[in-house]
Coordinates of C-alpha atoms in Angstrom, one line a residue:
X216 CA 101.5 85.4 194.5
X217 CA 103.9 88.3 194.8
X218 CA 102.7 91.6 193.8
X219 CA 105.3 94.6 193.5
X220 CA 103.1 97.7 193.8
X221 CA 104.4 101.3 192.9
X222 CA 102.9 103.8 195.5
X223 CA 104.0 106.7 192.9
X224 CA 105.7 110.0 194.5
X225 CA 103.8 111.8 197.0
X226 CA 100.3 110.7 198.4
X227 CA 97.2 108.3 197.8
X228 CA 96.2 109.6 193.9
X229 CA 99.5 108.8 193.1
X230 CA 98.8 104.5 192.7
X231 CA 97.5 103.4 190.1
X232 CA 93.8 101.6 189.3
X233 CA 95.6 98.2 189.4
X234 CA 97.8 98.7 192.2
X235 CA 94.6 99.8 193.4
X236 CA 93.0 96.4 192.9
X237 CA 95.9 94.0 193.8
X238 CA 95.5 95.3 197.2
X239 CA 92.0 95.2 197.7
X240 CA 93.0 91.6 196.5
X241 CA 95.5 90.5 199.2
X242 CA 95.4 88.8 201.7
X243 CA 98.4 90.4 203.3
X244 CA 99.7 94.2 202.8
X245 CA 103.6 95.1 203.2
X246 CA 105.2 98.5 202.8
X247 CA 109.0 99.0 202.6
X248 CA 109.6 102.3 204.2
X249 CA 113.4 102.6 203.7
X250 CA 114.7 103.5 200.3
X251 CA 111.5 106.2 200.0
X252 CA 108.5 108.2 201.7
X253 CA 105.1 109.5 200.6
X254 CA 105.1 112.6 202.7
X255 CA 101.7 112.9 201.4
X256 CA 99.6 110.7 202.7
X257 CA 100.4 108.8 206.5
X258 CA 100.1 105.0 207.3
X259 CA 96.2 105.3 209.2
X260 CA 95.3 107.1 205.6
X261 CA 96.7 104.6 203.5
X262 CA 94.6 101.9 205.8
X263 CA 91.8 103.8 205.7
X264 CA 92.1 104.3 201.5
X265 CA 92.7 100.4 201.3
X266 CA 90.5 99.3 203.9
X267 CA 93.1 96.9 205.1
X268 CA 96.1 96.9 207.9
X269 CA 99.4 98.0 206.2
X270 CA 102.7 96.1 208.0
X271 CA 106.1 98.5 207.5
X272 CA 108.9 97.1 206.6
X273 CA 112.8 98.1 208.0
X274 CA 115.3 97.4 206.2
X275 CA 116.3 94.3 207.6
X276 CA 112.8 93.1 207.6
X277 CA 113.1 92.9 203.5
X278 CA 116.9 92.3 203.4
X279 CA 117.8 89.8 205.8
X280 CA 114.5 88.5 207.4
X281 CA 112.2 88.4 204.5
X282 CA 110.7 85.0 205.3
X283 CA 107.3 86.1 206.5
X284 CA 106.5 87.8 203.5
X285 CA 107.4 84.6 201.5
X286 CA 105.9 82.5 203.4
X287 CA 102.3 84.6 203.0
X288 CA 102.8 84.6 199.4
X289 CA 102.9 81.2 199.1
X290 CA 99.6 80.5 200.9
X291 CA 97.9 83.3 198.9
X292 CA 98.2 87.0 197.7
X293 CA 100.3 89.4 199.6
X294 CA 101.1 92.6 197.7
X295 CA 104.6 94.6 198.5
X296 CA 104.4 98.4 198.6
X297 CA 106.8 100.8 197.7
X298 CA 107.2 104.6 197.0
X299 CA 107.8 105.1 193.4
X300 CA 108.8 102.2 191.1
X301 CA 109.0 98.6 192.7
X302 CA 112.0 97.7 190.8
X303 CA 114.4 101.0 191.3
X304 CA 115.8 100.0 194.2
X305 CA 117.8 96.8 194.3
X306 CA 116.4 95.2 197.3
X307 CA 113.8 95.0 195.9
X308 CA 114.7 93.0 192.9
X309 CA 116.8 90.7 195.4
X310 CA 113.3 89.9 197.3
X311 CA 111.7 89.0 194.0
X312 CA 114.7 86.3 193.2
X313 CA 114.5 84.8 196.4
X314 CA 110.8 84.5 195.5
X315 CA 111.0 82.7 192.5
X316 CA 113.4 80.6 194.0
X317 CA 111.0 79.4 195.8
X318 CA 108.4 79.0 193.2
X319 CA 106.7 82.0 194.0
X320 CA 104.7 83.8 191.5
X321 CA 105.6 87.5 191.1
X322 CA 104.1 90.2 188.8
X323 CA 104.9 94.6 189.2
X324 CA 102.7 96.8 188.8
X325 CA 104.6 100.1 187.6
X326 CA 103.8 103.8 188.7
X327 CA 105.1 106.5 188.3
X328 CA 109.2 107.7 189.9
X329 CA 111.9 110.0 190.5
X330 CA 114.0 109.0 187.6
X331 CA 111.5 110.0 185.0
X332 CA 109.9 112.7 187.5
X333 CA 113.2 114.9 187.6
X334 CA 113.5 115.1 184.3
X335 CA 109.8 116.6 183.9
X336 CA 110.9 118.8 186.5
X337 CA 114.1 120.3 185.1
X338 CA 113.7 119.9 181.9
X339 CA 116.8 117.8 181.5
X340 CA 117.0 114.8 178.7
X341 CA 116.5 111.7 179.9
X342 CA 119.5 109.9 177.7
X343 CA 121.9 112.5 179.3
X344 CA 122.0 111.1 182.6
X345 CA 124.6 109.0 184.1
X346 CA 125.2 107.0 186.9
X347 CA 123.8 108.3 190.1
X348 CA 124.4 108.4 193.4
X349 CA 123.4 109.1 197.4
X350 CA 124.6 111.8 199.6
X351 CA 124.3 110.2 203.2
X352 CA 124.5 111.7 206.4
X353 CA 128.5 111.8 207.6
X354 CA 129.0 110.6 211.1
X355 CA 131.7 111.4 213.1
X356 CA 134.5 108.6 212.2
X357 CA 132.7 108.6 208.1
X358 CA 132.7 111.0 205.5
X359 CA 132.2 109.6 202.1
X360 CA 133.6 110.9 199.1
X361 CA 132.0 108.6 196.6
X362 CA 129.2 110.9 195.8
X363 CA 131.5 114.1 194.7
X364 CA 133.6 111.2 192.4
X365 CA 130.0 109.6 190.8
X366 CA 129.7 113.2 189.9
X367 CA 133.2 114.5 189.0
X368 CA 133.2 111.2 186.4
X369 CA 129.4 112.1 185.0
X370 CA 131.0 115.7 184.1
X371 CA 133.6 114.7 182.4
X372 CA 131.4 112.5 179.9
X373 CA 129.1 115.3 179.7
X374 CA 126.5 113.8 181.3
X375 CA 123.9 114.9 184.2
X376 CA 124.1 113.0 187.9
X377 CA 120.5 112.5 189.6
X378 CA 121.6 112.6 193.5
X379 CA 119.8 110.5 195.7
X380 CA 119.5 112.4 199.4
X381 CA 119.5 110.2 202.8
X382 CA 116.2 110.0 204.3
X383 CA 116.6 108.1 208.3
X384 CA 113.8 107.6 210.4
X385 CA 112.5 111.0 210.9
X386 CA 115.2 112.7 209.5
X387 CA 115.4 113.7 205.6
X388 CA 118.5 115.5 204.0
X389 CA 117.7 119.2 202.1
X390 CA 118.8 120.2 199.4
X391 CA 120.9 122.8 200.8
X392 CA 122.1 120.0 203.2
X393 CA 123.1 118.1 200.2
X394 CA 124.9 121.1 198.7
X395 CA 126.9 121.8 201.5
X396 CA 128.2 118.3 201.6
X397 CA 129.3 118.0 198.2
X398 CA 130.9 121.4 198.4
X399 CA 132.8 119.9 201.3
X400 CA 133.7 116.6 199.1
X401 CA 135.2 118.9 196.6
X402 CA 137.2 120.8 199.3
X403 CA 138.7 117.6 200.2
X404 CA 139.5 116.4 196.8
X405 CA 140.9 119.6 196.3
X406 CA 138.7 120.0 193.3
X407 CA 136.5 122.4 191.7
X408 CA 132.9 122.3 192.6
X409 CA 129.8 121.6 190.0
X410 CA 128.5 125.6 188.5
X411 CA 125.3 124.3 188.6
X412 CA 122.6 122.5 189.8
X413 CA 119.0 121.9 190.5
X414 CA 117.3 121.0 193.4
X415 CA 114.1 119.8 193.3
X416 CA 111.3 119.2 196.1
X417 CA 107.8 117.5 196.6
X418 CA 107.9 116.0 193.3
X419 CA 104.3 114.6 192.3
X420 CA 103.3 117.2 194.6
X421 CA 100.4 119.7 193.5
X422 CA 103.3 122.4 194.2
X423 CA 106.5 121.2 194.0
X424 CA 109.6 123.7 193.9
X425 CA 112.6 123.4 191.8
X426 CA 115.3 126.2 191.9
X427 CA 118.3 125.9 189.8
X428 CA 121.7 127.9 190.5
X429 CA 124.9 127.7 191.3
X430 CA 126.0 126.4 195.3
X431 CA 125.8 129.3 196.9
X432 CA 122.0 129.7 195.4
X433 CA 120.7 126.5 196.6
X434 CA 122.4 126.7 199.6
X435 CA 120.2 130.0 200.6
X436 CA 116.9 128.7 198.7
X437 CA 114.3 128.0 200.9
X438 CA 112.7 124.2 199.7
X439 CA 110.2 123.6 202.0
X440 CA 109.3 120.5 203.5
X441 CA 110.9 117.2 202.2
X442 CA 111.0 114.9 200.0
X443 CA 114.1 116.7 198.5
X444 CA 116.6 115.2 195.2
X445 CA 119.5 117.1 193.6
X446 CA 120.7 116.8 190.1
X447 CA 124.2 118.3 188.9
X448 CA 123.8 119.2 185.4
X449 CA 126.7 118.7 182.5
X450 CA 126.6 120.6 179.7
X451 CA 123.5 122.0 179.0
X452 CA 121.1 121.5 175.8
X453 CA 119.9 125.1 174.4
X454 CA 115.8 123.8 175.3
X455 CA 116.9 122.5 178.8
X456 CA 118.7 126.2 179.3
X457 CA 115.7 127.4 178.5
X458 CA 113.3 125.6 180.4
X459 CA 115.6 125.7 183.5
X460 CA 115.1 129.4 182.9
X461 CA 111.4 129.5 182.3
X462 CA 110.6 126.8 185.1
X463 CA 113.4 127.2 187.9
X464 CA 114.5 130.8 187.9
X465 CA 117.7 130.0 186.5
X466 CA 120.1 133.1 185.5
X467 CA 123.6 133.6 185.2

C-alpha cells in the first residue's frame, strides 16, 4: 500500500488525524521536499512527532528513480509525504500511475493547500482564477517569459493568476523578488505591467502577512520570512475590494 499524505501548509498541527495514523502505520516514511516546504516545523521534529525516521526525497528520487519506494510498498505500507495537497503537483500523480501499474494499492489522504489557502487569504473567488504559473530563478543564459504571458492571458479573460514562487535548496524567492521579475517580463514584452497584486506569506501560519498594492508597493513591503506566493488580480468583485481593503491594506 501507497499512502499520499498532505502535510498541510506550515508545521506539525497542520496534518490531519488520519494522515496522522497512516504513518504511525507504515512501515516506511518518505517526504518529497521539492515542489514545497513546511518552514514550520524541521525534519528531527517531524521524527520526533511521528516517532519514526523520515527519508527526503530530491527530485529525481520521485521522478526518475522512484523504484525504492515501490518496491517498499509492495512488501507493506510506506506512506509519501508532501506539503500541502498530495495530488497538486503532478509528480506526484505520475508516482501514483506507475504504482498502480504495478498493482500497487494507493489511497490520499487530503489536507489542507495553497490553492484554497490564497483565496481565504485575499479574499478572492475561487471560480475566478485561471491558469497559474511559476516565477523561477533566471540564470545567466535563461530568462523566461512564460510567467508574464500565463498572466497577460488570465487578464484578458478577467480572471485572477495564483503565482507559484521558486523555492531551491536553501533559497526561496520573495515576493518582492517575484515582483521585480515580472516587472522585468513586461519590460521585455514591451507591455504594461499588472495594477495590482497581492502577496501573501506564511500561509497556515498563526500570523501570516498579506499586503495588496500596486508593484512599486510590494516591491518595498517587508514579508518576512518565507514561504512566499503572489497572485495578480483581474477585475475585482465589489466584496473581494472590500476585503482586500479590510484584510491587506489595500488603497488606491
Amino acid at each position: 500500500m501507497l499512502s499520499f499524505v498532505g502535510l498541510g501548509l506550515y508545521d506539525g498541527e497542520d496534518i490531519s488525524l488520519k494522515g496522522l495514523r497512516k504513518i504511525r502505520e507504515a512501515d516506511h516514511i518518505f517526504l518529497e521536499g521539492y515542489t514545497s516546504r513546511l518552514m514550520g516545523i524541521k525534519i528531527c521534529e517531524m521524527e520526533d512527532q511521528y516517532g519514526k525516521t523520515v527519508t527526503v526525497l530530491g527530485r529525481e528520487d520521485v521522478e526518475q528513480h522512484p523504484d525504492t519506494i515501490l518496491e517498499y510498498a509492495k512488501e507493506g505500507p510506506v506512506v509519501f509525504l508532501t506539503g500541502g495537497d498530495p495530488m497538486v503537483s503532478t509528480t506526484h500523480a505520475d508516482l501514483r500511475i506507475r504504482a498502480a501499474e504495478r498493482g500497487i494499492k494507493t489511497e490520499i489522504i487530503h489536507s489542507s493547500s495553497i490553492i484554497s489557502a490564497v483565496c481565504g487569504l485575499s479574499g478572492l473567488q475561487n471560480y475566478r482564477f485561471g491558469k497559474s504559473c511559476s516565477v523561477p530563478y533566471p540564470t545567466e543564459n535563461w530568462f523566461p517569459l512564460t510567467p508574464y504571458e500565463t498572466i497577460s492571458a488570465n487578464l484578458k479573460l478577467n480572471l485572477h493568476t495564483l503565482v507559484y514562487l521558486d523555492i531551491q535548496s536553501e533559497r526561496y524567492m520573495s515576493v518582492p523578488e517575484a515582483v521585480r521579475l515580472i516587472s522585468a517580463m513586461a519590460e521585455k514584452k514591451n507591455e504594461p505591467l499588472p495594477k495590482l497584486f497581492i502577496g501573501i506569506a506564511r500561509a497556515g501560519s498563526e500570523n501570516p502577512t498579506v499586503i495588496a498594492g500596486n508593484a512599486e508597493t510590494l516591491v518595498n513591503a517587508d514579508f518576512g520570512p518565507p514561504l512566499h506566493v503572489l497572485v495578480v488580480p483581474a477585475e475585482l468583485h465589489p466584496i473581494e475590494e472590500d476585503y482586500i481593503r479590510t484584510f491587506a491594506g489595500y488603497h488606491d
